[in-house]
Short mmCIF file of C-alpha atoms and ligand atoms in Angstrom, two decimals:
data_model
loop_
_atom_site.label_atom_id
_atom_site.label_comp_id
_atom_site.label_asym_id
_atom_site.label_seq_id
_atom_site.Cartn_x
_atom_site.Cartn_y
_atom_site.Cartn_z
CA MET A 1465 19.61 -4.41 0.79
CA VAL A 1466 16.44 -3.97 2.97
CA GLN A 1467 13.99 -1.48 1.43
CA ILE A 1468 11.92 1.02 3.20
CA PHE A 1469 8.37 1.66 2.29
CA ALA A 1470 6.25 4.52 3.74
CA HIS A 1471 2.96 2.92 4.84
CA ARG A 1472 0.01 5.02 3.42
CA GLY A 1473 2.68 7.78 2.72
CA PHE A 1474 4.50 9.40 5.62
CA SER A 1475 1.47 8.66 7.88
CA GLY A 1476 3.50 8.77 11.09
CA TYR A 1477 3.18 12.59 10.88
CA TYR A 1478 0.80 13.55 8.08
CA PRO A 1479 -2.65 12.39 7.20
CA GLU A 1480 -2.47 8.96 5.59
CA ASN A 1481 -3.13 8.25 1.97
CA THR A 1482 -3.10 12.10 0.99
CA MET A 1483 -0.97 13.83 -1.53
CA LEU A 1484 0.77 15.78 1.26
CA ALA A 1485 1.82 12.49 2.94
CA PHE A 1486 3.10 10.99 -0.30
CA GLN A 1487 5.05 14.33 -1.22
CA LYS A 1488 6.54 14.35 2.18
CA VAL A 1489 8.08 10.79 1.60
CA ALA A 1490 10.08 12.29 -1.26
CA GLU A 1491 10.93 15.57 0.31
CA GLU A 1492 11.71 14.18 4.10
CA THR A 1493 12.75 10.67 3.98
CA ALA A 1494 15.14 8.14 2.62
CA ALA A 1495 12.25 5.63 1.68
CA ASN A 1496 12.51 3.65 -1.37
CA GLY A 1497 8.88 3.49 -1.97
CA ILE A 1498 5.25 4.06 -0.91
CA GLU A 1499 2.40 1.72 0.10
CA LEU A 1500 -1.11 3.06 -0.33
CA ASP A 1501 -4.53 1.47 -0.67
CA ILE A 1502 -6.92 1.88 -3.53
CA GLN A 1503 -10.99 1.59 -3.66
CA LEU A 1504 -13.46 2.24 -6.57
CA THR A 1505 -15.99 5.02 -6.41
CA LYS A 1506 -19.72 4.70 -7.61
CA ASP A 1507 -18.69 6.12 -11.05
CA GLY A 1508 -15.83 3.78 -11.33
CA GLU A 1509 -12.76 6.08 -10.47
CA ILE A 1510 -9.86 4.53 -8.60
CA VAL A 1511 -9.30 6.63 -5.41
CA ILE A 1512 -6.66 6.32 -2.68
CA MET A 1513 -8.18 5.34 0.72
CA HIS A 1514 -7.59 2.66 3.29
CA ASP A 1515 -11.05 2.19 4.68
CA GLU A 1516 -14.21 1.26 2.83
CA LYS A 1517 -16.03 3.78 4.87
CA LEU A 1518 -15.55 7.50 4.99
CA ASP A 1519 -16.14 7.90 8.84
CA ARG A 1520 -12.75 7.52 10.34
CA THR A 1521 -10.41 9.89 8.06
CA THR A 1522 -12.94 12.24 6.38
CA ASN A 1523 -15.83 14.53 7.27
CA GLY A 1524 -18.20 12.30 5.36
CA SER A 1525 -19.85 9.03 6.48
CA GLY A 1526 -20.97 5.69 4.86
CA TRP A 1527 -19.40 3.55 2.18
CA LEU A 1528 -17.09 5.25 -0.34
CA LYS A 1529 -18.49 3.00 -2.95
CA ASP A 1530 -21.82 4.63 -2.85
CA TYR A 1531 -20.39 8.22 -3.75
CA THR A 1532 -19.29 9.49 -7.05
CA LEU A 1533 -15.79 11.11 -7.42
CA GLU A 1534 -17.22 14.53 -7.60
CA GLU A 1535 -19.20 14.02 -4.30
CA LEU A 1536 -16.13 12.45 -2.71
CA LYS A 1537 -13.96 15.47 -3.76
CA THR A 1538 -16.10 17.85 -1.50
CA LEU A 1539 -14.81 15.99 1.60
CA SER A 1540 -11.67 16.87 3.70
CA VAL A 1541 -9.17 14.09 4.68
CA GLY A 1542 -7.25 13.93 7.88
CA VAL A 1543 -9.91 14.81 10.44
CA ASN A 1544 -8.50 12.01 12.59
CA VAL A 1545 -5.07 13.68 12.69
CA LYS A 1546 -3.88 16.44 15.05
CA GLY A 1547 -1.98 19.28 13.67
CA PHE A 1548 -2.39 22.02 11.08
CA PHE A 1549 -2.05 20.73 7.38
CA PRO A 1550 -3.37 22.38 4.24
CA ARG A 1551 -6.52 20.95 3.47
CA GLN A 1552 -6.52 17.59 1.72
CA THR A 1553 -8.99 15.61 -0.38
CA ILE A 1554 -9.22 11.96 -1.36
CA PRO A 1555 -6.57 11.57 -4.04
CA THR A 1556 -7.30 9.84 -7.29
CA LEU A 1557 -4.83 7.37 -8.48
CA ARG A 1558 -4.57 9.41 -11.73
CA GLU A 1559 -3.34 12.43 -9.53
CA TYR A 1560 -0.97 10.26 -7.69
CA PHE A 1561 0.61 8.86 -11.03
CA THR A 1562 0.99 12.24 -12.25
CA TRP A 1563 3.02 13.08 -9.27
CA LEU A 1564 4.73 9.72 -9.13
CA LYS A 1565 6.23 10.20 -12.75
CA THR A 1566 8.27 13.02 -11.22
CA THR A 1567 10.10 10.77 -8.71
CA ASN A 1568 11.98 7.40 -8.66
CA LEU A 1569 9.82 6.00 -5.79
CA ILE A 1570 8.48 2.47 -6.00
CA THR A 1571 4.90 2.14 -5.14
CA ASN A 1572 3.17 -0.83 -3.57
CA ILE A 1573 -0.54 -0.52 -4.47
CA GLU A 1574 -2.68 -2.57 -2.22
CA LEU A 1575 -6.01 -3.43 -3.83
CA LYS A 1576 -8.73 -3.31 -1.05
CA THR A 1577 -11.07 -5.91 -2.57
CA SER A 1578 -11.75 -8.05 0.49
CA VAL A 1579 -14.93 -6.39 1.64
CA PHE A 1580 -16.02 -5.38 -1.82
CA GLU A 1581 -14.57 -6.95 -4.86
CA TYR A 1582 -14.73 -3.83 -6.76
CA GLU A 1583 -15.17 -5.90 -10.17
CA GLY A 1584 -13.04 -4.56 -13.00
CA ILE A 1585 -10.72 -2.63 -10.60
CA GLU A 1586 -7.76 -4.75 -11.85
CA GLU A 1587 -8.12 -4.05 -15.41
CA LYS A 1588 -8.52 -0.33 -14.69
CA LEU A 1589 -5.36 -0.37 -12.66
CA ILE A 1590 -3.26 -2.09 -15.29
CA GLY A 1591 -4.66 0.01 -18.09
CA MET A 1592 -3.57 3.15 -16.06
CA VAL A 1593 -0.17 1.85 -15.22
CA LYS A 1594 0.38 1.21 -18.84
CA GLU A 1595 -1.04 4.55 -19.88
CA PHE A 1596 1.42 6.33 -17.43
CA GLY A 1597 4.22 4.02 -18.52
CA LEU A 1598 4.78 3.12 -14.82
CA GLU A 1599 5.32 -0.66 -15.24
CA GLU A 1600 8.68 -0.61 -13.53
CA GLN A 1601 7.56 1.55 -10.60
CA ILE A 1602 4.36 -0.22 -9.56
CA TRP A 1603 4.07 -3.19 -7.29
CA TYR A 1604 0.70 -4.82 -6.41
CA SER A 1605 -0.60 -6.48 -3.32
CA SER A 1606 -3.80 -7.68 -1.90
CA PHE A 1607 -5.41 -9.72 1.03
CA ASN A 1608 -7.64 -11.14 -1.69
CA HIS A 1609 -5.32 -13.55 -3.62
CA TYR A 1610 -7.91 -13.95 -6.44
CA THR A 1611 -7.28 -10.22 -7.09
CA ILE A 1612 -3.66 -10.90 -7.31
CA ALA A 1613 -4.26 -14.05 -9.74
CA LYS A 1614 -6.23 -11.56 -12.02
CA ILE A 1615 -3.34 -9.06 -11.92
CA LYS A 1616 -0.85 -11.65 -12.87
CA LYS A 1617 -3.15 -12.84 -15.77
CA LEU A 1618 -3.48 -9.20 -17.07
CA MET A 1619 0.13 -8.64 -16.64
CA PRO A 1620 2.49 -11.90 -16.07
CA GLU A 1621 5.48 -9.82 -15.23
CA ALA A 1622 3.90 -7.69 -12.48
CA LYS A 1623 5.56 -7.88 -9.11
CA CYS A 1624 2.87 -9.11 -6.67
CA GLY A 1625 2.85 -9.48 -3.02
CA LEU A 1626 0.36 -11.83 -1.27
CA LEU A 1627 -0.97 -10.16 2.02
CA MET A 1628 -1.39 -12.34 4.96
CA ASP A 1629 -2.20 -11.57 8.54
CA THR A 1630 -1.83 -14.99 10.15
CA TRP A 1631 0.51 -17.73 11.17
CA LEU A 1632 0.72 -20.08 7.83
CA MET A 1633 3.23 -22.74 7.14
CA ASN A 1634 4.89 -23.47 3.93
CA VAL A 1635 4.13 -20.09 2.43
CA GLY A 1636 7.16 -20.32 0.26
CA ALA A 1637 5.72 -23.05 -1.94
CA TYR A 1638 2.29 -21.40 -1.83
CA ALA A 1639 3.79 -18.04 -3.07
CA ALA A 1640 5.84 -19.57 -5.77
CA SER A 1641 2.69 -21.62 -6.94
CA GLN A 1642 0.99 -18.20 -7.41
CA GLY A 1643 4.02 -16.50 -9.21
CA ALA A 1644 4.15 -14.00 -6.32
CA ALA A 1645 7.20 -12.02 -5.90
CA THR A 1646 6.74 -11.57 -2.14
CA ILE A 1647 4.71 -12.43 0.91
CA ASN A 1648 3.67 -9.29 2.68
CA ALA A 1649 3.01 -10.30 6.21
CA CYS A 1650 2.14 -8.97 9.51
CA SER A 1651 5.40 -8.36 11.47
CA PHE A 1652 4.85 -11.00 14.11
CA PHE A 1653 4.66 -13.58 11.44
CA CYS A 1654 7.84 -12.43 9.80
CA CYS A 1655 9.87 -12.76 12.94
CA LYS A 1656 8.92 -16.55 13.23
CA GLU A 1657 12.17 -18.52 12.66
CA GLY A 1658 12.59 -20.03 9.26
CA VAL A 1659 10.02 -17.96 7.51
CA ALA A 1660 12.38 -15.80 5.49
CA ALA A 1661 14.59 -18.67 4.84
CA ASP A 1662 11.80 -20.75 3.42
CA LEU A 1663 10.62 -17.83 1.15
CA HIS A 1664 14.08 -17.07 -0.16
CA ALA A 1665 14.65 -20.72 -0.93
CA HIS A 1666 11.62 -20.18 -3.19
CA ASN A 1667 12.96 -16.99 -4.63
CA VAL A 1668 10.33 -15.17 -2.96
CA GLY A 1669 10.77 -11.95 -0.88
CA LEU A 1670 9.26 -10.91 2.54
CA GLN A 1671 7.73 -7.49 3.19
CA ALA A 1672 6.72 -6.64 6.73
CA TRP A 1673 3.99 -4.44 8.04
CA THR A 1674 3.79 -2.30 10.05
CA PRO A 1675 6.87 -1.89 12.42
CA ASN A 1676 6.88 1.53 13.95
CA ASP A 1677 9.67 1.18 16.52
CA ALA A 1678 13.34 0.75 16.08
CA GLU A 1679 13.45 -2.30 18.20
CA LEU A 1680 10.81 -4.22 16.06
CA MET A 1681 12.55 -3.04 12.97
CA GLN A 1682 15.89 -4.35 13.97
CA GLU A 1683 14.23 -7.76 14.97
CA LEU A 1684 12.81 -7.84 11.37
CA ILE A 1685 16.07 -6.99 9.75
CA ASP A 1686 17.85 -9.84 11.76
CA ALA A 1687 14.92 -12.20 10.63
CA GLY A 1688 15.78 -11.48 6.88
CA VAL A 1689 12.97 -9.32 5.73
CA ASP A 1690 13.46 -7.54 2.38
CA VAL A 1691 11.09 -4.48 2.95
CA LEU A 1692 9.94 -2.47 6.01
CA ILE A 1693 6.44 -1.09 5.46
CA THR A 1694 6.33 1.47 8.26
CA ASN A 1695 4.60 4.70 9.04
CA TYR A 1696 8.01 6.00 10.18
CA PRO A 1697 10.36 5.75 7.43
CA ASP A 1698 12.60 8.22 9.23
CA ILE A 1699 13.16 5.67 12.17
CA ALA A 1700 13.69 2.89 9.60
CA ALA A 1701 16.40 4.92 7.92
CA LYS A 1702 18.11 5.42 11.17
CA VAL A 1703 18.08 1.83 12.01
CA LEU A 1704 19.57 1.16 8.61
CA ASP A 1705 22.05 3.94 8.96
CA ARG A 1706 21.01 5.72 5.84
O1 G3P B 696 0.19 -3.57 2.78
C1 G3P B 696 0.55 -3.53 4.11
C2 G3P B 696 -0.63 -3.12 5.06
O2 G3P B 696 -1.02 -1.87 4.55
C3 G3P B 696 -1.72 -4.06 5.22
O3 G3P B 696 -2.67 -3.56 5.80
O4 G3P B 696 -4.69 -2.41 6.76
O5 G3P B 696 -2.60 -1.39 6.70
O6 G3P B 696 -3.70 -1.75 4.66
P1 G3P B 696 -3.51 -2.31 5.97
MG1 MG B 697 -2.39 -1.20 3.10
#
């Protein structure tokens, strides 16, 4: 069964990576899970934010890593989104986990360790997952495959996805060699003939980001993807007749 993950929460209609966008997934969609991005503050707190810089989505500026959590909590998130929403702040992963425990949603946590490595983020993350008892609900992904290797070392049974945004060959053998559960690839790559079959032959799944229209979603389903990571889980649900 193809699964639907809401990319950065229900970000098609609500400010991305906010508690509002996450709660709306549970309230308004048939999604199986949520994809979100994590970074580390100056004082070592894991927070949920896509960009390394504050400028696009908040009323702050500069690198997130140069601010403490207390400083970051004074900022408003969603300044890039039209519409009237209750004021949102940058969520901590701890806040998110507290809420997630009240749901059955899977969460694909993308570790944003490609620009800054955020040394120690993997240990902090795994520690918090265990503290909350969320081992079954959390999946992991990163464009930095060294990060995934660290996660696998800390938690061998962790369900990990290797993110990629280019046209590679023989990814099934590569993913299997890394103990990855999935390849999480840009949509255009997933549609390439034979990719899903190669992965499935290696017992590896395929997550596709970020199809946002029905036609592309259908193409991806026909191509054999296992997970659609989309800003519009409502459209995906219609395509999948849920
Ligand atoms: O995890 C899928 C997707 O989120 C990867 O790209 O830039 O949206 O984090 P990005
Ligand atoms: Mg992401």
